[in-house]
CSV table of C-alpha atoms and ligand atoms in Angstrom, one decimal:
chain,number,residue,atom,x,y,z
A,12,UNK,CA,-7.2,-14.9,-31.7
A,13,UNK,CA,-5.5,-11.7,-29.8
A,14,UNK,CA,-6.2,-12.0,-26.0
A,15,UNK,CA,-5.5,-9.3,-23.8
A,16,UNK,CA,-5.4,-9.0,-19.9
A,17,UNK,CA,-6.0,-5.2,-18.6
A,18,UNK,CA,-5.5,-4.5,-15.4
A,19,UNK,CA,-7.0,-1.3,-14.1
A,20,UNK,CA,-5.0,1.0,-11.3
A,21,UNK,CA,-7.3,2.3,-8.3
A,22,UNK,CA,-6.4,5.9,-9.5
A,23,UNK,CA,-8.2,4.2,-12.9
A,24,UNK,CA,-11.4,3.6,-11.0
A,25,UNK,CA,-11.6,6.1,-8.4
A,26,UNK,CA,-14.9,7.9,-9.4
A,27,UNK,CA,-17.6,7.1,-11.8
A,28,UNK,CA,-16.4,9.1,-15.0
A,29,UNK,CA,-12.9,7.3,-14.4
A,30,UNK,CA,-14.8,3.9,-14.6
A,31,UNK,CA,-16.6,5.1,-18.1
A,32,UNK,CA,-13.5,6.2,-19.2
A,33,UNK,CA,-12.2,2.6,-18.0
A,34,UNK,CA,-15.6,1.0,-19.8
A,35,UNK,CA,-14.4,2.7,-22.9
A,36,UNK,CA,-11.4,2.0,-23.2
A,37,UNK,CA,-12.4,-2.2,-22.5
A,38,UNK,CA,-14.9,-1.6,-25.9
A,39,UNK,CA,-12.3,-0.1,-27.9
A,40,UNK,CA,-11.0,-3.6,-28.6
A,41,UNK,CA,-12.7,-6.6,-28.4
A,42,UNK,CA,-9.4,-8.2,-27.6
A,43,UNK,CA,-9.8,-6.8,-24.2
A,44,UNK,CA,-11.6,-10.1,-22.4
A,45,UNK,CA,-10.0,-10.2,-18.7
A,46,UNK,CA,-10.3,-7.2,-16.8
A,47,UNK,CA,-8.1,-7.0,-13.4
A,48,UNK,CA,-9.4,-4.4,-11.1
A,49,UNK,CA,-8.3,-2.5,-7.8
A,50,UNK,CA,-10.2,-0.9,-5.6
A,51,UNK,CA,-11.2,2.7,-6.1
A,52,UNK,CA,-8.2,4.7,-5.0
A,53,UNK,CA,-8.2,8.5,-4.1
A,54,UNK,CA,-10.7,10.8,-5.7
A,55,UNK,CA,-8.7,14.1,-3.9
A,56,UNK,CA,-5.2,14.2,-2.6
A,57,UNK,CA,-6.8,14.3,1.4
A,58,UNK,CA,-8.9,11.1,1.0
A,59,UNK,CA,-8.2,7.5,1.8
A,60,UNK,CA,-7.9,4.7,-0.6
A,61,UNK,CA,-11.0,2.0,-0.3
A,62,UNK,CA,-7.6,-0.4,1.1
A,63,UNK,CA,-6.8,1.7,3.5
A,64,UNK,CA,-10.3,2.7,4.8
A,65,UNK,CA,-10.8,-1.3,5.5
A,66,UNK,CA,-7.3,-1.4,6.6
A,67,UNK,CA,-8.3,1.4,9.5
A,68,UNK,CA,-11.6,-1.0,10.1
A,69,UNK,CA,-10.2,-4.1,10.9
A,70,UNK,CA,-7.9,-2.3,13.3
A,71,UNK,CA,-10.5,0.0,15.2
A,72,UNK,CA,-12.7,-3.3,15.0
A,73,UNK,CA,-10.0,-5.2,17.0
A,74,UNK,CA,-9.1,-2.8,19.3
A,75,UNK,CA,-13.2,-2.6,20.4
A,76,UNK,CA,-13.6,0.9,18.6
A,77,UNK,CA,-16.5,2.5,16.6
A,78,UNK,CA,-15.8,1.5,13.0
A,79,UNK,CA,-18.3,3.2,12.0
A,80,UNK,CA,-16.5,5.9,10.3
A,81,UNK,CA,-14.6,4.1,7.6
A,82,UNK,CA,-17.7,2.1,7.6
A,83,UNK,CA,-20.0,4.6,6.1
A,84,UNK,CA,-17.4,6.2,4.1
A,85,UNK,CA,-17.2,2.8,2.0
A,86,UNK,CA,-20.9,2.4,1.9
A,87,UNK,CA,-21.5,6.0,0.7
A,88,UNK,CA,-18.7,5.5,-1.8
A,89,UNK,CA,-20.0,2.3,-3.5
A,90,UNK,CA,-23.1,3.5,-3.3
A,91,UNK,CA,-22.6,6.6,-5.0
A,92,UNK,CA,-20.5,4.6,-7.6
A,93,UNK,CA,-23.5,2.3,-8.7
A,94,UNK,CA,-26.0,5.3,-8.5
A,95,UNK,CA,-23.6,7.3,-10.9
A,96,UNK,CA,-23.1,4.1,-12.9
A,97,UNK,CA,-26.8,3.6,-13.5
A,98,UNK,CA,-25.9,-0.2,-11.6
A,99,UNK,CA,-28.3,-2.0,-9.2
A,100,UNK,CA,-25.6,-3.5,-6.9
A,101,UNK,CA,-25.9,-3.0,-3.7
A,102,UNK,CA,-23.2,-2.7,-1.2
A,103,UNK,CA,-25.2,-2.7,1.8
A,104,UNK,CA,-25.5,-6.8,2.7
A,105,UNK,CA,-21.8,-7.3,1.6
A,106,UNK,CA,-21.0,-4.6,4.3
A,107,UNK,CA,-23.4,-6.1,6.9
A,108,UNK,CA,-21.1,-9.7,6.2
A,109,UNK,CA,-17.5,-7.9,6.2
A,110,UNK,CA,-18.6,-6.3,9.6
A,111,UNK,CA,-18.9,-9.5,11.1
A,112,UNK,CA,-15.3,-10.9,10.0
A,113,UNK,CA,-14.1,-7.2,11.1
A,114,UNK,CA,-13.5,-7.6,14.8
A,115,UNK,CA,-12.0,-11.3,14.3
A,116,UNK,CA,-8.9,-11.9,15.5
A,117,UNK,CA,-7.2,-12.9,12.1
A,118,UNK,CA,-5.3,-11.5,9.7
A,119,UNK,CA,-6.7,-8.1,8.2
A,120,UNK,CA,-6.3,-9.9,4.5
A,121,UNK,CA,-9.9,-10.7,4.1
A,122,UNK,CA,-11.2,-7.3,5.8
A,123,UNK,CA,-8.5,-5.4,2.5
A,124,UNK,CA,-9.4,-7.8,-0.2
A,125,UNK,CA,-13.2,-6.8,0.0
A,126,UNK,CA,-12.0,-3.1,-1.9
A,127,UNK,CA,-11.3,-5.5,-5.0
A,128,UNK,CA,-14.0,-7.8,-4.0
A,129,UNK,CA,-16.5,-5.0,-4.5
A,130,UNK,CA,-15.3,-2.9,-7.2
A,131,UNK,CA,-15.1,-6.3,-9.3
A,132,UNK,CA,-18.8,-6.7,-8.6
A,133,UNK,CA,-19.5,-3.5,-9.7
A,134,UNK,CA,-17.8,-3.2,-12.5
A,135,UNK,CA,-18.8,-6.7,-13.8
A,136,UNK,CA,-22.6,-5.4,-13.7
A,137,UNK,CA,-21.5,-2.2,-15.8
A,138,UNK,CA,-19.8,-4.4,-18.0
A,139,UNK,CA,-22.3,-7.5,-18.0
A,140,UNK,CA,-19.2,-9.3,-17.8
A,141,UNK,CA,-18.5,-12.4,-15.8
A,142,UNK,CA,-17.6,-12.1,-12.5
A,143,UNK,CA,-15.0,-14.7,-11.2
A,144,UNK,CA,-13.4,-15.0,-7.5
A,145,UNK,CA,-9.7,-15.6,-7.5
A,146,UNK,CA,-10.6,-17.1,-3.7
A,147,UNK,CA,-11.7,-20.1,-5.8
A,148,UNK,CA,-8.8,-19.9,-8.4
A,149,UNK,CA,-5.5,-17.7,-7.4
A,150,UNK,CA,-4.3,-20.2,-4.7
A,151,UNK,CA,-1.2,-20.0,-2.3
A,152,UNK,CA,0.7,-22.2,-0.4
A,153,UNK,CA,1.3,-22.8,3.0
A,154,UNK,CA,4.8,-21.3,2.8
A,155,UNK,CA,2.8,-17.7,1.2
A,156,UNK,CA,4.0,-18.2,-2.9
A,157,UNK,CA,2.1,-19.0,-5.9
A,158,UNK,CA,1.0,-22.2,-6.4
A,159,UNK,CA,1.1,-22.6,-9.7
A,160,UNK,CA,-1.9,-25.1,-9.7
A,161,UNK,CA,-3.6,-21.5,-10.1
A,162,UNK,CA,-3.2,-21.3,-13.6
A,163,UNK,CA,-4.8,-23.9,-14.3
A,164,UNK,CA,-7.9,-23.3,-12.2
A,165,UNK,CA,-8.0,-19.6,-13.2
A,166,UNK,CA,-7.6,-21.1,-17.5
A,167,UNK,CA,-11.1,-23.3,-16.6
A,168,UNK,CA,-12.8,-20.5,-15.7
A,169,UNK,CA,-11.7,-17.9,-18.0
A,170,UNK,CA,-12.7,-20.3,-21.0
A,171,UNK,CA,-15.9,-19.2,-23.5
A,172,UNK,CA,-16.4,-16.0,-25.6
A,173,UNK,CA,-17.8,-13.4,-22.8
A,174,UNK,CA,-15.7,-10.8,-20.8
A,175,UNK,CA,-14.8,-11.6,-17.4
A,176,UNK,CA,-13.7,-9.2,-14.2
A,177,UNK,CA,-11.1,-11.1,-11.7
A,178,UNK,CA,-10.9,-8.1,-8.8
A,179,UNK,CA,-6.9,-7.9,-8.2
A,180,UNK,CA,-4.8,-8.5,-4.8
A,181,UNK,CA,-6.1,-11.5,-3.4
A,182,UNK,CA,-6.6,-15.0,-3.5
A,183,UNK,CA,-6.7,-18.1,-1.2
A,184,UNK,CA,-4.9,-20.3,1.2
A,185,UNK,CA,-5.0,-24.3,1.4
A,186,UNK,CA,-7.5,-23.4,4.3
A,187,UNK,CA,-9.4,-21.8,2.0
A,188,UNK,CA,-8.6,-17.9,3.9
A,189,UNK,CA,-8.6,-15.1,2.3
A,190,UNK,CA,-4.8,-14.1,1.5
A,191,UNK,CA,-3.7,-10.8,0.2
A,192,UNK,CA,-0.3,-10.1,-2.0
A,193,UNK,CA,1.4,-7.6,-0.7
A,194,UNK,CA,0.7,-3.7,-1.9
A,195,UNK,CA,-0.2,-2.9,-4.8
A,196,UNK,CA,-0.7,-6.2,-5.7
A,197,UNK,CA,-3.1,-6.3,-8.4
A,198,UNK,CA,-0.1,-5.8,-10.6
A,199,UNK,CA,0.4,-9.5,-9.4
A,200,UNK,CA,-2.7,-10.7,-10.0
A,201,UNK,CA,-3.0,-9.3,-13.6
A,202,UNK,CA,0.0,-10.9,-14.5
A,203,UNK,CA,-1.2,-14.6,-13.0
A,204,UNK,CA,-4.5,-13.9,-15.0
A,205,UNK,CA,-2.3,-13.3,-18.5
A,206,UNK,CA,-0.4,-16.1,-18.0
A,207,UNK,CA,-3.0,-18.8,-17.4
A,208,UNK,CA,-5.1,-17.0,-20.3
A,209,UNK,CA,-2.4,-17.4,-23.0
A,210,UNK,CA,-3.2,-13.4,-23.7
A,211,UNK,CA,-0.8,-12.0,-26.2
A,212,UNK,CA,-0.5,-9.0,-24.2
A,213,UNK,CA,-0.7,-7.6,-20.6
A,214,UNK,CA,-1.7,-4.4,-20.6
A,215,UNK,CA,-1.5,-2.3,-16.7
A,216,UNK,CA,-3.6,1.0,-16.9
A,217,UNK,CA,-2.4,3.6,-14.6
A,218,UNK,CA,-2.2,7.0,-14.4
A,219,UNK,CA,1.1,7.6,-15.9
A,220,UNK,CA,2.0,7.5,-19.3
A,221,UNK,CA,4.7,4.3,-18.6
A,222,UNK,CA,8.0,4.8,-17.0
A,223,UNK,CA,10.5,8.0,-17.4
A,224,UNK,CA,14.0,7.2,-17.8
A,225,UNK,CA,14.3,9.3,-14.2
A,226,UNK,CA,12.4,10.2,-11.7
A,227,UNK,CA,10.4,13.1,-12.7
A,228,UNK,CA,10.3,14.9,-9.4
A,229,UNK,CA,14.1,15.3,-10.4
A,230,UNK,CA,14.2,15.6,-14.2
A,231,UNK,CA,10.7,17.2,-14.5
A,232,UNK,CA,11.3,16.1,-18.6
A,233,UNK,CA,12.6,13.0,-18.4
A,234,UNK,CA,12.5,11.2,-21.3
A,235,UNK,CA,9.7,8.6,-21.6
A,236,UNK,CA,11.1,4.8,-21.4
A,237,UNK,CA,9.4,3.3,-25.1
A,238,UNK,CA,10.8,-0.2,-24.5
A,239,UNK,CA,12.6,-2.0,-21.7
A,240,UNK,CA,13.2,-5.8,-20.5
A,241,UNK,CA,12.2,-7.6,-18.4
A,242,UNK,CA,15.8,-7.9,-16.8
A,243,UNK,CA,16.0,-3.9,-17.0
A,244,UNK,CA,13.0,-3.4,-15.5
A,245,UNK,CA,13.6,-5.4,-12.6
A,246,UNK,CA,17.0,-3.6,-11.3
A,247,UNK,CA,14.6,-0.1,-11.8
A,248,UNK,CA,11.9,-1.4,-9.3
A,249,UNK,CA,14.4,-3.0,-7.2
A,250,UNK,CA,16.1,0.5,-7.0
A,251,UNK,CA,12.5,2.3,-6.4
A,252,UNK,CA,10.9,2.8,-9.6
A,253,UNK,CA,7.7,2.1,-8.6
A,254,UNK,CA,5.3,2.6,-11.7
A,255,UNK,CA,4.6,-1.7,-11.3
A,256,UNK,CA,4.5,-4.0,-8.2
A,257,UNK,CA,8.0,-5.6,-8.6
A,258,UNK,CA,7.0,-9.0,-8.6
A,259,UNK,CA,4.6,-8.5,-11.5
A,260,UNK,CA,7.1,-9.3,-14.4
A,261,UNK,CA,7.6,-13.0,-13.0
A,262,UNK,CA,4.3,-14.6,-13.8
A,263,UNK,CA,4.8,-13.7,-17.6
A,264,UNK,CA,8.3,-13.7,-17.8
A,265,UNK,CA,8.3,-17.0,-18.2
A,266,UNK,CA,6.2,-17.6,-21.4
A,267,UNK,CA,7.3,-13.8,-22.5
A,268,UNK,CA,4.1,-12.0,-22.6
A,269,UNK,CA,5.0,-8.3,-23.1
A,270,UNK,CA,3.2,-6.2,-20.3
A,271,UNK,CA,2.4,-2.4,-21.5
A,272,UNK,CA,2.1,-0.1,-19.3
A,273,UNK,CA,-0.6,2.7,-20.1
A,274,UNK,CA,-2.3,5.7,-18.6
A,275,UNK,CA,-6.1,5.6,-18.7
A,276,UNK,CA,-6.2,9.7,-19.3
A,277,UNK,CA,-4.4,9.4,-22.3
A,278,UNK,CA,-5.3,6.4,-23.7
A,279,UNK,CA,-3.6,6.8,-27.0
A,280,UNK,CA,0.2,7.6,-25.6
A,281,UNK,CA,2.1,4.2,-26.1
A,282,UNK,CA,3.6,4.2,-22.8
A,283,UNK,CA,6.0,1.6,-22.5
A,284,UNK,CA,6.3,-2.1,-23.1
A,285,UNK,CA,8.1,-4.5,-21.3
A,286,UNK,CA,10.0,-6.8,-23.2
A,287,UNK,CA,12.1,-10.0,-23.1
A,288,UNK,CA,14.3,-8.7,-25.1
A,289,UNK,CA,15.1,-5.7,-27.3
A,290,UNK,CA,17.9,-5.1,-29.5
A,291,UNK,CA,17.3,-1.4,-30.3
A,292,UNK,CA,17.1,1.9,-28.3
A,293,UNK,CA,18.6,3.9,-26.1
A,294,UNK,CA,21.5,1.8,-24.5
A,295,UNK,CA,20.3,3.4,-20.9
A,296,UNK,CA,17.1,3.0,-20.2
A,297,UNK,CA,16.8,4.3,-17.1
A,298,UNK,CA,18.4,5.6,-13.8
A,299,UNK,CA,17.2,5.1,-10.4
A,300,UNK,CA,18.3,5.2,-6.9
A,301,UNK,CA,17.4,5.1,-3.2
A,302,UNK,CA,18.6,6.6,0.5
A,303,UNK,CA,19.1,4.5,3.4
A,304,UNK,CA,21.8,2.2,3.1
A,305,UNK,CA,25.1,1.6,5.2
A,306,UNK,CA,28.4,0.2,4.7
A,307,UNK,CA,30.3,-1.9,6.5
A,308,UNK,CA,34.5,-1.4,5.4
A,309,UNK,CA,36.9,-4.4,6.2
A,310,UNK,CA,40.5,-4.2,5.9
A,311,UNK,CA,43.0,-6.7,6.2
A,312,UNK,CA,46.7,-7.5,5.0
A,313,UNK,CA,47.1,-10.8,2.7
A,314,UNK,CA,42.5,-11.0,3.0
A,315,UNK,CA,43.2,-12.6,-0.4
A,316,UNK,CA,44.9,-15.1,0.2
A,317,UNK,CA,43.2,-16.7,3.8
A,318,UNK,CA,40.5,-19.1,2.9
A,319,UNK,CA,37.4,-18.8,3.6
A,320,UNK,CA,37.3,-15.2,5.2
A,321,UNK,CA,34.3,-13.9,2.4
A,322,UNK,CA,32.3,-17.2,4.0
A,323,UNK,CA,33.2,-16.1,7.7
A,324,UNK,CA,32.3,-12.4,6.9
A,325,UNK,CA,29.0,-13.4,5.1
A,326,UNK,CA,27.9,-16.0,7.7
A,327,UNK,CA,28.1,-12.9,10.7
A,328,UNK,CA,25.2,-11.2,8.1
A,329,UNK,CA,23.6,-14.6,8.0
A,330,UNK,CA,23.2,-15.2,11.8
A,331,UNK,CA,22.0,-11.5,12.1
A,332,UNK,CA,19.6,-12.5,10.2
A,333,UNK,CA,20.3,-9.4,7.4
A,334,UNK,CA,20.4,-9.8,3.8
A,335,UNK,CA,23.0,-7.8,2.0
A,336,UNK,CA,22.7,-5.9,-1.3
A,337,UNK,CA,26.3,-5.5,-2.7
A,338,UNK,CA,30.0,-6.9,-1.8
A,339,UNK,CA,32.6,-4.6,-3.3
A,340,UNK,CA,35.9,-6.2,-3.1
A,341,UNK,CA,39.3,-5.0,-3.7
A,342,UNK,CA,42.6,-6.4,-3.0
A,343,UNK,CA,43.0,-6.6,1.0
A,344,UNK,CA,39.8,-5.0,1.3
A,345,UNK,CA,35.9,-5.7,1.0
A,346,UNK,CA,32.7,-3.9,1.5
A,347,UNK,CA,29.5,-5.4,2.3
A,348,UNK,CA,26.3,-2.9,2.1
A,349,UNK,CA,23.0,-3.8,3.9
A,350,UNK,CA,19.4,-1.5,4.0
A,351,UNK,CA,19.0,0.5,7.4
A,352,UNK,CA,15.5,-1.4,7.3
A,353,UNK,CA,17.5,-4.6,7.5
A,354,UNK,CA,19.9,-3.2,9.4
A,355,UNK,CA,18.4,-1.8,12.6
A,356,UNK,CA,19.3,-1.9,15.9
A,357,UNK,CA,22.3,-5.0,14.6
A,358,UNK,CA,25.5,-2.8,13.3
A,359,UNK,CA,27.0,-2.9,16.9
A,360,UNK,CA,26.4,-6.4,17.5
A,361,UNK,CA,27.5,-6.9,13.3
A,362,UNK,CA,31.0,-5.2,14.2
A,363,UNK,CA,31.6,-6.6,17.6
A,364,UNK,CA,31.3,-9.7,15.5
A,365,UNK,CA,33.2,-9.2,12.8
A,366,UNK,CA,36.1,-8.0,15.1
A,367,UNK,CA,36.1,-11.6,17.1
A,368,UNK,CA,36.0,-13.8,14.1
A,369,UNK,CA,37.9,-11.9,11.2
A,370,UNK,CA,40.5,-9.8,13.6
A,371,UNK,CA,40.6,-7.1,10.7
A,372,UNK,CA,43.4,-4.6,10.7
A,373,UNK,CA,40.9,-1.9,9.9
A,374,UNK,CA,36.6,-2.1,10.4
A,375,UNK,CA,34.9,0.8,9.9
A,376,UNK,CA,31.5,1.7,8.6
A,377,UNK,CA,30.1,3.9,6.6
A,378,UNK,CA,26.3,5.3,7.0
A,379,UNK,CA,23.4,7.5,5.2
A,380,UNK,CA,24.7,6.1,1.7
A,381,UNK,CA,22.2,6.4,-1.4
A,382,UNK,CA,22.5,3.9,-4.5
A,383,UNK,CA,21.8,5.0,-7.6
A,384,UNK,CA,21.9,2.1,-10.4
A,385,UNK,CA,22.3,3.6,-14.3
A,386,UNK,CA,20.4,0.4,-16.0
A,387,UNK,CA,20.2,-0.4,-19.9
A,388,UNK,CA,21.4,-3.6,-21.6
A,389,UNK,CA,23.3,-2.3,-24.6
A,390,UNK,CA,25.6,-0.6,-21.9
A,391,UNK,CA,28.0,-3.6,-22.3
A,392,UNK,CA,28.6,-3.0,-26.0
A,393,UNK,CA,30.2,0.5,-25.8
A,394,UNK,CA,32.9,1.9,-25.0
A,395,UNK,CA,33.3,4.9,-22.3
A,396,UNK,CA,30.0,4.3,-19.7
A,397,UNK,CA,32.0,4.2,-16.9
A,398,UNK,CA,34.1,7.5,-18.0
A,399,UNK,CA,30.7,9.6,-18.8
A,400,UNK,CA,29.0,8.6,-15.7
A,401,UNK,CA,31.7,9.4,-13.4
A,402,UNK,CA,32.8,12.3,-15.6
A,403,UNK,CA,29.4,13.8,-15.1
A,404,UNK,CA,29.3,13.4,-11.3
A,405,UNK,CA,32.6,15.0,-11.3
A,406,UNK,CA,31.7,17.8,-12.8
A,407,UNK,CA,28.2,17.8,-10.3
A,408,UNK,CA,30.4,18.0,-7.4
A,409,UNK,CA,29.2,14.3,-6.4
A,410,UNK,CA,31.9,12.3,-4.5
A,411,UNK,CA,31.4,8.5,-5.6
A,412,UNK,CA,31.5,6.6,-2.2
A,413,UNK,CA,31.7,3.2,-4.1
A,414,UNK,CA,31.4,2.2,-7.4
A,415,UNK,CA,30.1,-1.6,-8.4
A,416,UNK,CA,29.3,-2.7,-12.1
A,417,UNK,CA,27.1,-6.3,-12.1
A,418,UNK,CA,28.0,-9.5,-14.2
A,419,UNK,CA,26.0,-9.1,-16.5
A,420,UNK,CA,26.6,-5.6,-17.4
A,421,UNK,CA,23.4,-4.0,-17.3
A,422,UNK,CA,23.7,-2.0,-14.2
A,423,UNK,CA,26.5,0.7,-12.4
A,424,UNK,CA,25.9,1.3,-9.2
A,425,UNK,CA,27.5,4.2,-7.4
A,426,UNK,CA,27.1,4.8,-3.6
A,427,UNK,CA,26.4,8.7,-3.0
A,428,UNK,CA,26.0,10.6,0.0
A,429,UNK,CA,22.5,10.5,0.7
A,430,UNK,CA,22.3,13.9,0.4
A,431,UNK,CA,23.8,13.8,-3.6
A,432,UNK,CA,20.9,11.4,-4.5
A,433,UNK,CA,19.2,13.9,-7.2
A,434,UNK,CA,22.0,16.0,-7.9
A,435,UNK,CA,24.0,12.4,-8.8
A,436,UNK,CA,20.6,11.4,-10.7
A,437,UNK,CA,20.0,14.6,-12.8
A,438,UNK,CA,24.1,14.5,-14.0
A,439,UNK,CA,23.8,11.0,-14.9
A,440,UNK,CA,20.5,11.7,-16.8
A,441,UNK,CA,21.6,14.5,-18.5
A,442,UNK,CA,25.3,12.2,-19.4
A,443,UNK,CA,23.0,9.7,-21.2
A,444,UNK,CA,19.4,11.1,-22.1
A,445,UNK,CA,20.8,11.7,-25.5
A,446,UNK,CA,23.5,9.1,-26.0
A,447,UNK,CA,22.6,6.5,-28.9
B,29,LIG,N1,-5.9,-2.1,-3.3
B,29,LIG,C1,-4.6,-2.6,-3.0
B,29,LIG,C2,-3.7,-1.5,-2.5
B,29,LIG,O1,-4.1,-0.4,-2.3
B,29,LIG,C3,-4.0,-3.4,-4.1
B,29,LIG,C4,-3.8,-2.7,-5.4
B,29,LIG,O2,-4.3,-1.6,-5.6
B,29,LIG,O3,-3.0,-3.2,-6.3
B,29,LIG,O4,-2.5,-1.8,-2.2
């Protein structure tokens, strides 16, 4: 029988009519058994997500302020939401208990998980679904991941013929406290609750219609992505597509559950599904890219033939404790680029170090670089990428800073000026948008 896991966006469940629309859509098709939740996300572009509203309590709470601001501005919320909903749950004793974990001096995870918490309640009483808690069933271990015991608790109780609601972001530690994922996290937590379902599908309702093969506040018609793997979907988020939490494909991955991605105001558009594989469509499926990167430039006579100097140079990154992103190498020279974010306040102490150890005949270093990674699988079966992608940037007027193709041929990236970011992403869109 066809089992389907639907995760619903905050932007999905914001107000009441968004939450019929939701209920609708979840009675379209019985399939739909396991709903995934957020909490109720902006209703106007000035408000404050449910999240961050608790967020801002726990820290007024700890610092001895008067919470009662984002306080009542939950309570009137939920309350107005089970009014609208015609629902007799009330919000008001689950506030008075949240209050008193507010001012503790622990982590804020159990103060943000209580948006889910709540909204799951709700919604399971519009539903008359069952409610379960994924404190008793989505556990972590002590070192923060998955343990994958979880699916197996979280099977157990999803068993019998009803619908159930699992509220999204959170679940436990081996102490039993309340642990959040990180952002946006109910992504996550729809994709544990597929897997230890066995649901043919995933399907994440949002409130786009799936992802555009650019960004669209650069190419306002970007093309809408109809199919992409797994694999090609992970270098996009990497590279800031953010339509999905990026580690939401690996719960699924594994036992290839396609995840769809869909927009609850337009419920019949397709959007697009994620894939293990494909073996049609566009070649490039998508380009993103993001500012704020730097590059440190090492030069050195005979570099390639001296042992061990790529270990000496990575081990300097290592002690600075700063993960790199790319290595570009070329005959006496090589390149490694790190994230400001990683980055900050270490490129002095980084080149002071490189200079001791590595005695280079030339160090310099390169900041305010953007990426930009041209993704799509079928890239490695034709002829000429390379030569249209740096044929239109040529013609845009972008310089290429650096230019680095992955093993597995599924990604270019090209290092840009940050300031050529969407110029360098609108040439390469327009190069491929219409490239079979
Ligand atoms: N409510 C959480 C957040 O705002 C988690 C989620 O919506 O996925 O980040």
């Amino acid at each position: 029988m066809e089992r389907i896991t639907c995760k619903f966006g905050g932007s999905s469940l914001a107000d009441s009519s968004c939450i019929r629309q939701v209920i609708d859509i979840i009675r379209a098709n019985p399939a739909r058994k396991y709903i995934v939740p957020s909490a109720p996300g902006k209703r106007t572009a000035e408000e404050k997500k449910i999240t961050d509203l608790l967020y801002a309590w726990h820290n007024m709470a700890r610092q001895g302020l008067d919470p009662t601001e984002p306080k009542s501005i939950i309570e009137e919320r939920f309350s107005t939401l089970a009014r609208e909903l015609g629902v007799s749950f009330n919000v008001q004793p689950c506030l008075e208990e949240i209050a008193e974990h507010a001012s503790r001096d622990e982590a804020p995870d159990y103060m943000a998980s209580r948006g889910e918490y709540l909204n799951g309640k709700l919604i399971a009483e519009a539903l008359g679904a069952v409610f379960v808690d994924p404190a008793e069933c989505i556990l972590f271990k002590e070192n923060g991941q998955l343990d994958p015991r979880s699916y197996d608790l979280l099977g157990e109780k999803l068993q019998g013929d009803c619908l159930f609601v699992v509220p999204g972001f959170y679940g436990a530690t081996p102490k039993g406290e309340i642990k959040t994922f990180s952002r946006g996290g109910s992504d996550i937590s729809g994709s544990i609750v597929a897997r230890a379902t066995r649901s043919s599908l995933y399907e994440n309702w949002t409130d786009v219609s799936g992802f555009r093969m650019a960004d669209p506040r650069i190419v306002p018609d970007a093309k809408r992505i109809e199919e992409i793997t797994y694999r090609e979907l992970r270098e996009l988020s990497y590279m800031g597509a953010t339509v999905l939490h990026d580690e939401a494909i690996f719960p699924v991955r594994e036992p290839g559950i396609p995840i769809q991605i869909l927009n609850t105001k337009k419920p019949d558009s397709p959007g697009t599904l994620i894939v293990a594989r494909r073996d049609s469509g566009h070649p490039v499926c998508g380009i993103a890219g993001r500012r704020g990167f730097t590059m440190f430039n090492i030069e050195k006579t005979l570099m390639n033939k001296e042992h061990g100097f790529g270990r000496k140079l990575l081990s300097i990154f290592e002690e600075h404790r700063v993960s790199w992103e790319h290595m570009p190498t070329g005959i006496d020279t090589i390149s490694i680029i790190a994230s400001d974010d990683e980055l900050k306040g270490k490129v002095q102490t980084i080149l002071e170090s490189i200079e001791r150890l590595l005695d280079p005949d030339d160090l310099t270093v390169t900041s305010g670089l953007a990426i930009v990674a041209t993704v799509g699988k079928g890239m490695n079966r034709l002829v000429g990428v390379a030569a249209r992608l740096t044929g239109a940037l040529a013609e845009a007027g972008v310089n290429i800073r650096v230019i680095n193709q992955g093993s597995s041929e599924m990604n270019i990236l090209i290092g840009v000026e940050e300031q050529d970011l969407e110029k360098a992403v609108s040439a390469i869109y327009h190069a491929f948008d219409s490239w079979q």
